[in-house]
mmCIF file with all atom_site columns, C-alpha atoms in Angstrom:
data_model
loop_
_atom_site.group_PDB
_atom_site.id
_atom_site.type_symbol
_atom_site.label_atom_id
_atom_site.label_alt_id
_atom_site.label_comp_id
_atom_site.label_asym_id
_atom_site.label_entity_id
_atom_site.label_seq_id
_atom_site.pdbx_PDB_ins_code
_atom_site.Cartn_x
_atom_site.Cartn_y
_atom_site.Cartn_z
_atom_site.occupancy
_atom_site.B_iso_or_equiv
_atom_site.pdbx_formal_charge
_atom_site.auth_seq_id
_atom_site.auth_comp_id
_atom_site.auth_asym_id
_atom_site.auth_atom_id
_atom_site.pdbx_PDB_model_num
ATOM 1   C CA . VAL A 1 1   ? 3.149   -20.443 41.246  1.00 39.00 ? 1   VAL A CA 1
ATOM 2   C CA . ILE A 1 2   ? 1.715   -17.401 39.497  1.00 38.00 ? 2   ILE A CA 1
ATOM 3   C CA . SER A 1 3   ? -1.383  -15.849 40.968  1.00 37.00 ? 3   SER A CA 1
ATOM 4   C CA . ASP A 1 4   ? -3.989  -13.826 39.097  1.00 42.00 ? 4   ASP A CA 1
ATOM 5   C CA . ASN A 1 5   ? -2.708  -10.698 40.839  1.00 41.00 ? 5   ASN A CA 1
ATOM 6   C CA . ASP A 1 6   ? 0.693   -10.880 39.107  1.00 41.00 ? 6   ASP A CA 1
ATOM 7   C CA . THR A 1 7   ? -0.605  -9.600  35.746  1.00 39.00 ? 7   THR A CA 1
ATOM 8   C CA . SER A 1 8   ? -0.250  -5.930  36.712  1.00 37.00 ? 8   SER A CA 1
ATOM 9   C CA . ASP A 1 9   ? 3.557   -6.077  36.523  1.00 39.00 ? 9   ASP A CA 1
ATOM 10  C CA . SER A 1 10  ? 3.606   -7.277  32.931  1.00 37.00 ? 10  SER A CA 1
ATOM 11  C CA . THR A 1 11  ? 1.165   -4.627  31.713  1.00 38.00 ? 11  THR A CA 1
ATOM 12  C CA . GLU A 1 12  ? 3.072   -1.806  33.429  1.00 38.00 ? 12  GLU A CA 1
ATOM 13  C CA . SER A 1 13  ? 6.331   -2.757  31.708  1.00 41.00 ? 13  SER A CA 1
ATOM 14  C CA . ASN A 1 14  ? 4.660   -3.126  28.323  1.00 50.00 ? 14  ASN A CA 1
ATOM 15  C CA . PRO A 1 15  ? 1.732   -0.701  28.032  1.00 52.00 ? 15  PRO A CA 1
ATOM 16  C CA . VAL A 1 16  ? -0.222  -1.844  24.981  1.00 61.00 ? 16  VAL A CA 1
ATOM 17  C CA . ASP A 1 17  ? -3.744  -0.738  24.102  1.00 64.00 ? 17  ASP A CA 1
ATOM 18  C CA . THR A 1 18  ? -6.115  -3.696  24.182  1.00 80.00 ? 18  THR A CA 1
ATOM 19  C CA . LYS A 1 19  ? -8.637  -2.333  21.672  1.00 90.00 ? 19  LYS A CA 1
ATOM 20  C CA . PRO A 1 20  ? -7.936  -1.456  18.031  1.00 92.00 ? 20  PRO A CA 1
ATOM 21  C CA . VAL A 1 21  ? -7.525  2.292   17.515  1.00 94.00 ? 21  VAL A CA 1
ATOM 22  C CA . GLU A 1 22  ? -7.099  4.709   14.636  1.00 95.00 ? 22  GLU A CA 1
ATOM 23  C CA . VAL A 1 23  ? -4.165  7.087   15.056  1.00 95.00 ? 23  VAL A CA 1
ATOM 24  C CA . LYS A 1 24  ? -2.923  9.911   12.791  1.00 95.00 ? 24  LYS A CA 1
ATOM 25  C CA . VAL A 1 25  ? 0.745   10.925  12.863  1.00 95.00 ? 25  VAL A CA 1
ATOM 26  C CA . ASP A 1 26  ? 3.123   13.006  10.736  1.00 94.00 ? 26  ASP A CA 1
ATOM 27  C CA . SER A 1 27  ? 5.960   11.336  8.846   1.00 92.00 ? 27  SER A CA 1
ATOM 28  C CA . SER A 1 28  ? 8.383   13.936  10.247  1.00 90.00 ? 28  SER A CA 1
ATOM 29  C CA . ASP A 1 29  ? 7.901   12.423  13.734  1.00 90.00 ? 29  ASP A CA 1
ATOM 30  C CA . LYS A 1 30  ? 9.445   9.013   13.006  1.00 87.00 ? 30  LYS A CA 1
ATOM 31  C CA . ALA A 1 31  ? 10.115  8.224   16.686  1.00 89.00 ? 31  ALA A CA 1
ATOM 32  C CA . ASN A 1 32  ? 6.430   8.775   17.522  1.00 93.00 ? 32  ASN A CA 1
ATOM 33  C CA . ILE A 1 33  ? 5.353   6.543   14.620  1.00 94.00 ? 33  ILE A CA 1
ATOM 34  C CA . GLU A 1 34  ? 7.571   3.692   15.845  1.00 94.00 ? 34  GLU A CA 1
ATOM 35  C CA . LYS A 1 35  ? 6.396   4.151   19.458  1.00 94.00 ? 35  LYS A CA 1
ATOM 36  C CA . THR A 1 36  ? 2.748   4.189   18.343  1.00 95.00 ? 36  THR A CA 1
ATOM 37  C CA . ILE A 1 37  ? 3.221   1.025   16.266  1.00 96.00 ? 37  ILE A CA 1
ATOM 38  C CA . LYS A 1 38  ? 4.658   -0.773  19.301  1.00 93.00 ? 38  LYS A CA 1
ATOM 39  C CA . GLN A 1 39  ? 1.839   0.338   21.603  1.00 95.00 ? 39  GLN A CA 1
ATOM 40  C CA . VAL A 1 40  ? -1.340  -0.153  19.586  1.00 96.00 ? 40  VAL A CA 1
ATOM 41  C CA . ALA A 1 41  ? -3.399  -3.330  19.644  1.00 96.00 ? 41  ALA A CA 1
ATOM 42  C CA . ALA A 1 42  ? -3.866  -5.746  16.776  1.00 96.00 ? 42  ALA A CA 1
ATOM 43  C CA . GLY A 1 43  ? -6.394  -4.463  14.258  1.00 97.00 ? 43  GLY A CA 1
ATOM 44  C CA . SER A 1 44  ? -5.325  -0.836  14.703  1.00 97.00 ? 44  SER A CA 1
ATOM 45  C CA . THR A 1 45  ? -4.755  1.623   11.865  1.00 97.00 ? 45  THR A CA 1
ATOM 46  C CA . ILE A 1 46  ? -1.992  4.213   11.907  1.00 97.00 ? 46  ILE A CA 1
ATOM 47  C CA . THR A 1 47  ? -2.383  6.874   9.218   1.00 97.00 ? 47  THR A CA 1
ATOM 48  C CA . VAL A 1 48  ? 0.857   8.693   8.412   1.00 97.00 ? 48  VAL A CA 1
ATOM 49  C CA . ASN A 1 49  ? 0.646   12.132  6.779   1.00 97.00 ? 49  ASN A CA 1
ATOM 50  C CA . MET A 1 50  ? 3.374   11.919  4.107   1.00 97.00 ? 50  MET A CA 1
ATOM 51  C CA . SER A 1 51  ? 3.255   15.594  3.058   1.00 94.00 ? 51  SER A CA 1
ATOM 52  C CA . ASP A 1 52  ? 6.950   16.171  3.850   1.00 93.00 ? 52  ASP A CA 1
ATOM 53  C CA . THR A 1 53  ? 8.390   12.943  2.383   1.00 95.00 ? 53  THR A CA 1
ATOM 54  C CA . LYS A 1 54  ? 7.414   10.236  -0.061  1.00 95.00 ? 54  LYS A CA 1
ATOM 55  C CA . SER A 1 55  ? 9.626   7.520   1.474   1.00 96.00 ? 55  SER A CA 1
ATOM 56  C CA . VAL A 1 56  ? 8.552   5.020   4.098   1.00 96.00 ? 56  VAL A CA 1
ATOM 57  C CA . SER A 1 57  ? 11.330  4.517   6.620   1.00 94.00 ? 57  SER A CA 1
ATOM 58  C CA . LYS A 1 58  ? 13.064  1.172   7.143   1.00 95.00 ? 58  LYS A CA 1
ATOM 59  C CA . ASP A 1 59  ? 12.648  1.721   10.917  1.00 95.00 ? 59  ASP A CA 1
ATOM 60  C CA . VAL A 1 60  ? 8.871   2.106   10.550  1.00 96.00 ? 60  VAL A CA 1
ATOM 61  C CA . LEU A 1 61  ? 8.685   -1.064  8.442   1.00 97.00 ? 61  LEU A CA 1
ATOM 62  C CA . GLU A 1 62  ? 10.761  -3.009  10.976  1.00 96.00 ? 62  GLU A CA 1
ATOM 63  C CA . ALA A 1 63  ? 8.596   -1.769  13.865  1.00 96.00 ? 63  ALA A CA 1
ATOM 64  C CA . ALA A 1 64  ? 5.409   -2.887  12.075  1.00 97.00 ? 64  ALA A CA 1
ATOM 65  C CA . LYS A 1 65  ? 6.784   -6.215  10.784  1.00 97.00 ? 65  LYS A CA 1
ATOM 66  C CA . GLY A 1 66  ? 4.751   -9.169  12.067  1.00 97.00 ? 66  GLY A CA 1
ATOM 67  C CA . LYS A 1 67  ? 2.075   -7.031  13.775  1.00 97.00 ? 67  LYS A CA 1
ATOM 68  C CA . ASP A 1 68  ? -1.535  -7.197  12.600  1.00 97.00 ? 68  ASP A CA 1
ATOM 69  C CA . ILE A 1 69  ? -1.826  -3.432  12.158  1.00 98.00 ? 69  ILE A CA 1
ATOM 70  C CA . ASP A 1 70  ? -2.353  -1.291  9.067   1.00 98.00 ? 70  ASP A CA 1
ATOM 71  C CA . VAL A 1 71  ? 0.094   1.502   8.366   1.00 98.00 ? 71  VAL A CA 1
ATOM 72  C CA . VAL A 1 72  ? -1.627  3.839   5.900   1.00 98.00 ? 72  VAL A CA 1
ATOM 73  C CA . LEU A 1 73  ? 0.659   6.240   4.044   1.00 98.00 ? 73  LEU A CA 1
ATOM 74  C CA . ASP A 1 74  ? -1.453  9.261   3.052   1.00 98.00 ? 74  ASP A CA 1
ATOM 75  C CA . MET A 1 75  ? 0.431   10.532  0.016   1.00 98.00 ? 75  MET A CA 1
ATOM 76  C CA . GLY A 1 76  ? -2.041  13.290  -0.856  1.00 95.00 ? 76  GLY A CA 1
ATOM 77  C CA . GLY A 1 77  ? -4.332  12.090  -3.652  1.00 95.00 ? 77  GLY A CA 1
ATOM 78  C CA . TYR A 1 78  ? -3.624  8.389   -3.069  1.00 98.00 ? 78  TYR A CA 1
ATOM 79  C CA . THR A 1 79  ? -2.765  6.064   -0.186  1.00 98.00 ? 79  THR A CA 1
ATOM 80  C CA . TRP A 1 80  ? -0.640  3.007   0.467   1.00 98.00 ? 80  TRP A CA 1
ATOM 81  C CA . THR A 1 81  ? -1.797  0.487   3.092   1.00 98.00 ? 81  THR A CA 1
ATOM 82  C CA . ILE A 1 82  ? 0.781   -1.903  4.521   1.00 98.00 ? 82  ILE A CA 1
ATOM 83  C CA . ASN A 1 83  ? -0.260  -4.549  7.044   1.00 98.00 ? 83  ASN A CA 1
ATOM 84  C CA . GLY A 1 84  ? 2.599   -5.586  9.320   1.00 98.00 ? 84  GLY A CA 1
ATOM 85  C CA . THR A 1 85  ? 1.864   -9.278  8.755   1.00 98.00 ? 85  THR A CA 1
ATOM 86  C CA . GLN A 1 86  ? 2.588   -8.721  5.037   1.00 98.00 ? 86  GLN A CA 1
ATOM 87  C CA . ILE A 1 87  ? 6.123   -7.433  5.623   1.00 98.00 ? 87  ILE A CA 1
ATOM 88  C CA . SER A 1 88  ? 8.415   -10.342 4.833   1.00 95.00 ? 88  SER A CA 1
ATOM 89  C CA . GLY A 1 89  ? 11.672  -8.773  3.653   1.00 92.00 ? 89  GLY A CA 1
ATOM 90  C CA . GLU A 1 90  ? 14.822  -9.510  5.628   1.00 92.00 ? 90  GLU A CA 1
ATOM 91  C CA . ASN A 1 91  ? 16.874  -6.506  4.505   1.00 92.00 ? 91  ASN A CA 1
ATOM 92  C CA . LEU A 1 92  ? 14.284  -3.757  4.640   1.00 96.00 ? 92  LEU A CA 1
ATOM 93  C CA . LYS A 1 93  ? 15.267  -0.259  3.523   1.00 95.00 ? 93  LYS A CA 1
ATOM 94  C CA . ASP A 1 94  ? 13.739  3.183   3.037   1.00 96.00 ? 94  ASP A CA 1
ATOM 95  C CA . ILE A 1 95  ? 11.465  2.991   -0.007  1.00 96.00 ? 95  ILE A CA 1
ATOM 96  C CA . ASP A 1 96  ? 10.186  5.832   -2.175  1.00 97.00 ? 96  ASP A CA 1
ATOM 97  C CA . MET A 1 97  ? 6.432   5.172   -2.400  1.00 97.00 ? 97  MET A CA 1
ATOM 98  C CA . SER A 1 98  ? 5.627   8.023   -4.795  1.00 97.00 ? 98  SER A CA 1
ATOM 99  C CA . VAL A 1 99  ? 3.433   7.239   -7.790  1.00 97.00 ? 99  VAL A CA 1
ATOM 100 C CA . SER A 1 100 ? 2.829   9.025   -11.098 1.00 97.00 ? 100 SER A CA 1
ATOM 101 C CA . PHE A 1 101 ? -0.444  8.502   -12.948 1.00 97.00 ? 101 PHE A CA 1
ATOM 102 C CA . GLY A 1 102 ? -1.001  8.988   -16.664 1.00 96.00 ? 102 GLY A CA 1
ATOM 103 C CA . ASN A 1 103 ? 2.523   9.060   -18.043 1.00 94.00 ? 103 ASN A CA 1
ATOM 104 C CA . LYS A 1 104 ? 3.522   7.499   -21.365 1.00 94.00 ? 104 LYS A CA 1
ATOM 105 C CA . ASN A 1 105 ? 6.163   4.923   -20.317 1.00 95.00 ? 105 ASN A CA 1
ATOM 106 C CA . ILE A 1 106 ? 4.223   2.034   -21.916 1.00 97.00 ? 106 ILE A CA 1
ATOM 107 C CA . PRO A 1 107 ? 3.540   2.136   -25.679 1.00 97.00 ? 107 PRO A CA 1
ATOM 108 C CA . ASP A 1 108 ? -0.122  2.631   -26.648 1.00 95.00 ? 108 ASP A CA 1
ATOM 109 C CA . GLY A 1 109 ? -0.070  -0.516  -28.797 1.00 95.00 ? 109 GLY A CA 1
ATOM 110 C CA . ASP A 1 110 ? 0.899   -2.660  -25.810 1.00 96.00 ? 110 ASP A CA 1
ATOM 111 C CA . ILE A 1 111 ? -1.792  -1.042  -23.640 1.00 97.00 ? 111 ILE A CA 1
ATOM 112 C CA . SER A 1 112 ? -4.509  -1.602  -26.240 1.00 96.00 ? 112 SER A CA 1
ATOM 113 C CA . SER A 1 113 ? -3.773  -5.340  -26.192 1.00 95.00 ? 113 SER A CA 1
ATOM 114 C CA . VAL A 1 114 ? -5.291  -5.525  -22.681 1.00 96.00 ? 114 VAL A CA 1
ATOM 115 C CA . ALA A 1 115 ? -7.410  -2.366  -22.468 1.00 97.00 ? 115 ALA A CA 1
ATOM 116 C CA . LYS A 1 116 ? -9.283  -2.967  -25.732 1.00 94.00 ? 116 LYS A CA 1
ATOM 117 C CA . ASN A 1 117 ? -11.961 -0.216  -25.695 1.00 94.00 ? 117 ASN A CA 1
ATOM 118 C CA . ASN A 1 118 ? -11.963 0.237   -21.904 1.00 97.00 ? 118 ASN A CA 1
ATOM 119 C CA . GLN A 1 119 ? -10.731 3.199   -19.886 1.00 97.00 ? 119 GLN A CA 1
ATOM 120 C CA . TYR A 1 120 ? -7.313  2.744   -18.333 1.00 97.00 ? 120 TYR A CA 1
ATOM 121 C CA . GLN A 1 121 ? -4.811  4.477   -16.096 1.00 97.00 ? 121 GLN A CA 1
ATOM 122 C CA . THR A 1 122 ? -1.031  4.094   -16.338 1.00 98.00 ? 122 THR A CA 1
ATOM 123 C CA . ILE A 1 123 ? 0.738   3.846   -12.990 1.00 98.00 ? 123 ILE A CA 1
ATOM 124 C CA . SER A 1 124 ? 4.479   4.441   -12.549 1.00 97.00 ? 124 SER A CA 1
ATOM 125 C CA . LEU A 1 125 ? 6.137   3.770   -9.221  1.00 97.00 ? 125 LEU A CA 1
ATOM 126 C CA . ASN A 1 126 ? 9.267   5.838   -8.557  1.00 94.00 ? 126 ASN A CA 1
ATOM 127 C CA . TYR A 1 127 ? 11.050  3.021   -6.753  1.00 95.00 ? 127 TYR A CA 1
ATOM 128 C CA . ASP A 1 128 ? 12.194  0.076   -8.865  1.00 92.00 ? 128 ASP A CA 1
ATOM 129 C CA . GLY A 1 129 ? 12.201  -3.535  -7.671  1.00 93.00 ? 129 GLY A CA 1
ATOM 130 C CA . PRO A 1 130 ? 10.662  -5.615  -4.857  1.00 95.00 ? 130 PRO A CA 1
ATOM 131 C CA . PHE A 1 131 ? 9.348   -3.839  -1.767  1.00 97.00 ? 131 PHE A CA 1
ATOM 132 C CA . GLY A 1 132 ? 9.920   -6.611  0.779   1.00 96.00 ? 132 GLY A CA 1
ATOM 133 C CA . PHE A 1 133 ? 6.219   -6.312  1.662   1.00 98.00 ? 133 PHE A CA 1
ATOM 134 C CA . THR A 1 134 ? 2.759   -6.345  0.099   1.00 98.00 ? 134 THR A CA 1
ATOM 135 C CA . ALA A 1 135 ? 1.003   -2.982  -0.138  1.00 98.00 ? 135 ALA A CA 1
ATOM 136 C CA . SER A 1 136 ? -2.403  -1.843  -1.382  1.00 98.00 ? 136 SER A CA 1
ATOM 137 C CA . LEU A 1 137 ? -2.532  1.310   -3.471  1.00 98.00 ? 137 LEU A CA 1
ATOM 138 C CA . GLY A 1 138 ? -5.796  3.213   -3.017  1.00 98.00 ? 138 GLY A CA 1
ATOM 139 C CA . PHE A 1 139 ? -6.754  5.850   -5.585  1.00 98.00 ? 139 PHE A CA 1
ATOM 140 C CA . ASN A 1 140 ? -9.808  7.383   -7.242  1.00 98.00 ? 140 ASN A CA 1
ATOM 141 C CA . VAL A 1 141 ? -10.981 6.431   -10.739 1.00 97.00 ? 141 VAL A CA 1
ATOM 142 C CA . GLY A 1 142 ? -14.214 8.444   -10.646 1.00 97.00 ? 142 GLY A CA 1
ATOM 143 C CA . LYS A 1 143 ? -17.683 7.896   -9.188  1.00 97.00 ? 143 LYS A CA 1
ATOM 144 C CA . ASN A 1 144 ? -18.949 7.139   -12.706 1.00 97.00 ? 144 ASN A CA 1
ATOM 145 C CA . ASN A 1 145 ? -16.989 3.857   -12.473 1.00 98.00 ? 145 ASN A CA 1
ATOM 146 C CA . ALA A 1 146 ? -18.628 2.708   -9.218  1.00 98.00 ? 146 ALA A CA 1
ATOM 147 C CA . GLY A 1 147 ? -19.316 -1.034  -9.283  1.00 98.00 ? 147 GLY A CA 1
ATOM 148 C CA . LYS A 1 148 ? -16.770 -1.713  -12.026 1.00 98.00 ? 148 LYS A CA 1
ATOM 149 C CA . TYR A 1 149 ? -13.570 -3.736  -11.821 1.00 98.00 ? 149 TYR A CA 1
ATOM 150 C CA . VAL A 1 150 ? -10.013 -2.425  -12.077 1.00 98.00 ? 150 VAL A CA 1
ATOM 151 C CA . ASN A 1 151 ? -7.626  -5.029  -13.492 1.00 98.00 ? 151 ASN A CA 1
ATOM 152 C CA . LEU A 1 152 ? -3.936  -4.413  -12.820 1.00 98.00 ? 152 LEU A CA 1
ATOM 153 C CA . TYR A 1 153 ? -1.247  -5.393  -15.346 1.00 98.00 ? 153 TYR A CA 1
ATOM 154 C CA . TYR A 1 154 ? 2.526   -5.287  -14.815 1.00 97.00 ? 154 TYR A CA 1
ATOM 155 C CA . TYR A 1 155 ? 4.692   -4.222  -17.779 1.00 97.00 ? 155 TYR A CA 1
ATOM 156 C CA . THR A 1 156 ? 7.437   -6.872  -17.890 1.00 95.00 ? 156 THR A CA 1
ATOM 157 C CA . ASP A 1 157 ? 11.022  -6.645  -19.142 1.00 93.00 ? 157 ASP A CA 1
ATOM 158 C CA . LYS A 1 158 ? 9.775   -8.525  -22.233 1.00 95.00 ? 158 LYS A CA 1
ATOM 159 C CA . ASN A 1 159 ? 7.400   -5.626  -23.045 1.00 95.00 ? 159 ASN A CA 1
ATOM 160 C CA . GLU A 1 160 ? 4.360   -7.705  -22.138 1.00 96.00 ? 160 GLU A CA 1
ATOM 161 C CA . LEU A 1 161 ? 1.475   -6.830  -19.844 1.00 97.00 ? 161 LEU A CA 1
ATOM 162 C CA . GLU A 1 162 ? 1.034   -9.507  -17.179 1.00 97.00 ? 162 GLU A CA 1
ATOM 163 C CA . TYR A 1 163 ? -2.170  -9.659  -15.099 1.00 98.00 ? 163 TYR A CA 1
ATOM 164 C CA . GLN A 1 164 ? -1.621  -9.076  -11.352 1.00 98.00 ? 164 GLN A CA 1
ATOM 165 C CA . ASN A 1 165 ? -4.914  -8.621  -9.456  1.00 98.00 ? 165 ASN A CA 1
ATOM 166 C CA . THR A 1 166 ? -8.323  -6.928  -9.514  1.00 98.00 ? 166 THR A CA 1
ATOM 167 C CA . GLY A 1 167 ? -9.953  -4.296  -7.334  1.00 98.00 ? 167 GLY A CA 1
ATOM 168 C CA . MET A 1 168 ? -13.557 -3.111  -7.172  1.00 98.00 ? 168 MET A CA 1
ATOM 169 C CA . VAL A 1 169 ? -14.585 0.534   -7.493  1.00 98.00 ? 169 VAL A CA 1
ATOM 170 C CA . ASP A 1 170 ? -16.648 1.702   -4.509  1.00 98.00 ? 170 ASP A CA 1
ATOM 171 C CA . GLU A 1 171 ? -19.490 4.260   -4.574  1.00 98.00 ? 171 GLU A CA 1
ATOM 172 C CA . ASN A 1 172 ? -16.967 7.112   -4.120  1.00 98.00 ? 172 ASN A CA 1
ATOM 173 C CA . GLY A 1 173 ? -14.873 5.998   -7.096  1.00 98.00 ? 173 GLY A CA 1
ATOM 174 C CA . GLU A 1 174 ? -12.096 4.583   -4.905  1.00 98.00 ? 174 GLU A CA 1
ATOM 175 C CA . THR A 1 175 ? -10.300 1.333   -5.694  1.00 98.00 ? 175 THR A CA 1
ATOM 176 C CA . LYS A 1 176 ? -7.420  -0.634  -4.161  1.00 98.00 ? 176 LYS A CA 1
ATOM 177 C CA . LEU A 1 177 ? -4.837  -2.694  -6.018  1.00 98.00 ? 177 LEU A CA 1
ATOM 178 C CA . VAL A 1 178 ? -2.132  -4.924  -4.532  1.00 98.00 ? 178 VAL A CA 1
ATOM 179 C CA . PHE A 1 179 ? 1.579   -4.433  -5.270  1.00 98.00 ? 179 PHE A CA 1
ATOM 180 C CA . THR A 1 180 ? 4.696   -6.320  -4.173  1.00 97.00 ? 180 THR A CA 1
ATOM 181 C CA . HIS A 1 181 ? 7.218   -4.530  -6.356  1.00 95.00 ? 181 HIS A CA 1
ATOM 182 C CA . ALA A 1 182 ? 7.627   -1.219  -8.128  1.00 95.00 ? 182 ALA A CA 1
ATOM 183 C CA . SER A 1 183 ? 7.661   -0.842  -11.883 1.00 95.00 ? 183 SER A CA 1
ATOM 184 C CA . GLU A 1 184 ? 5.325   0.276   -14.687 1.00 97.00 ? 184 GLU A CA 1
ATOM 185 C CA . TYR A 1 185 ? 1.669   -0.793  -14.607 1.00 98.00 ? 185 TYR A CA 1
ATOM 186 C CA . VAL A 1 186 ? -1.652  -0.331  -16.384 1.00 98.00 ? 186 VAL A CA 1
ATOM 187 C CA . ALA A 1 187 ? -4.977  -0.365  -14.515 1.00 98.00 ? 187 ALA A CA 1
ATOM 188 C CA . VAL A 1 188 ? -7.859  -1.231  -16.875 1.00 98.00 ? 188 VAL A CA 1
ATOM 189 C CA . ILE A 1 189 ? -11.377 -0.245  -15.783 1.00 98.00 ? 189 ILE A CA 1
ATOM 190 C CA . SER A 1 190 ? -13.889 -2.806  -16.958 1.00 97.00 ? 190 SER A CA 1
ATOM 191 C CA . ASP A 1 191 ? -17.334 -4.311  -16.387 1.00 95.00 ? 191 ASP A CA 1
ATOM 192 C CA . VAL A 1 192 ? -15.676 -7.719  -16.015 1.00 90.00 ? 192 VAL A CA 1
ATOM 193 C CA . LYS A 1 193 ? -12.664 -9.174  -14.256 1.00 88.00 ? 193 LYS A CA 1
#
């Protein structure tokens, strides 16, 4: 028979915050990131300053896997948000999450087939292949585009642009697009989806 008084033992051995929190940590302190992930409550956000590395650690991914928390990688100029419930890979590894904007890896003729007369942004991810998780890339496309849509296209091995998903541009010019693997992409800014 378990009485109501027995709950104190379980909370002492596993101290977990009961309310969602927002925590900022540095990527250089990997042990603290993992400890924080294990201790925060569902709904929490852990923002990691990635100024000294561009790779998310396998250990951090494994610690977050299955937990309803957001790990935000602040890459300086753009962010990646990974929710622990969206980490599905079995053989997770360190992944370079760095992104280059505006390079010329996709021919202009292929881009114009989807961009038409709209503004666009090319996006190159340094890593190549599946992540093992779903991540949202947040970046700024300018306040002048507030209220518009950003349609994401993946550049396939067949040199075709394949639609992926759409994000909205907020009043600050920020948008978020969803990625599951790294490759070459085009983000087309448009009045329509």
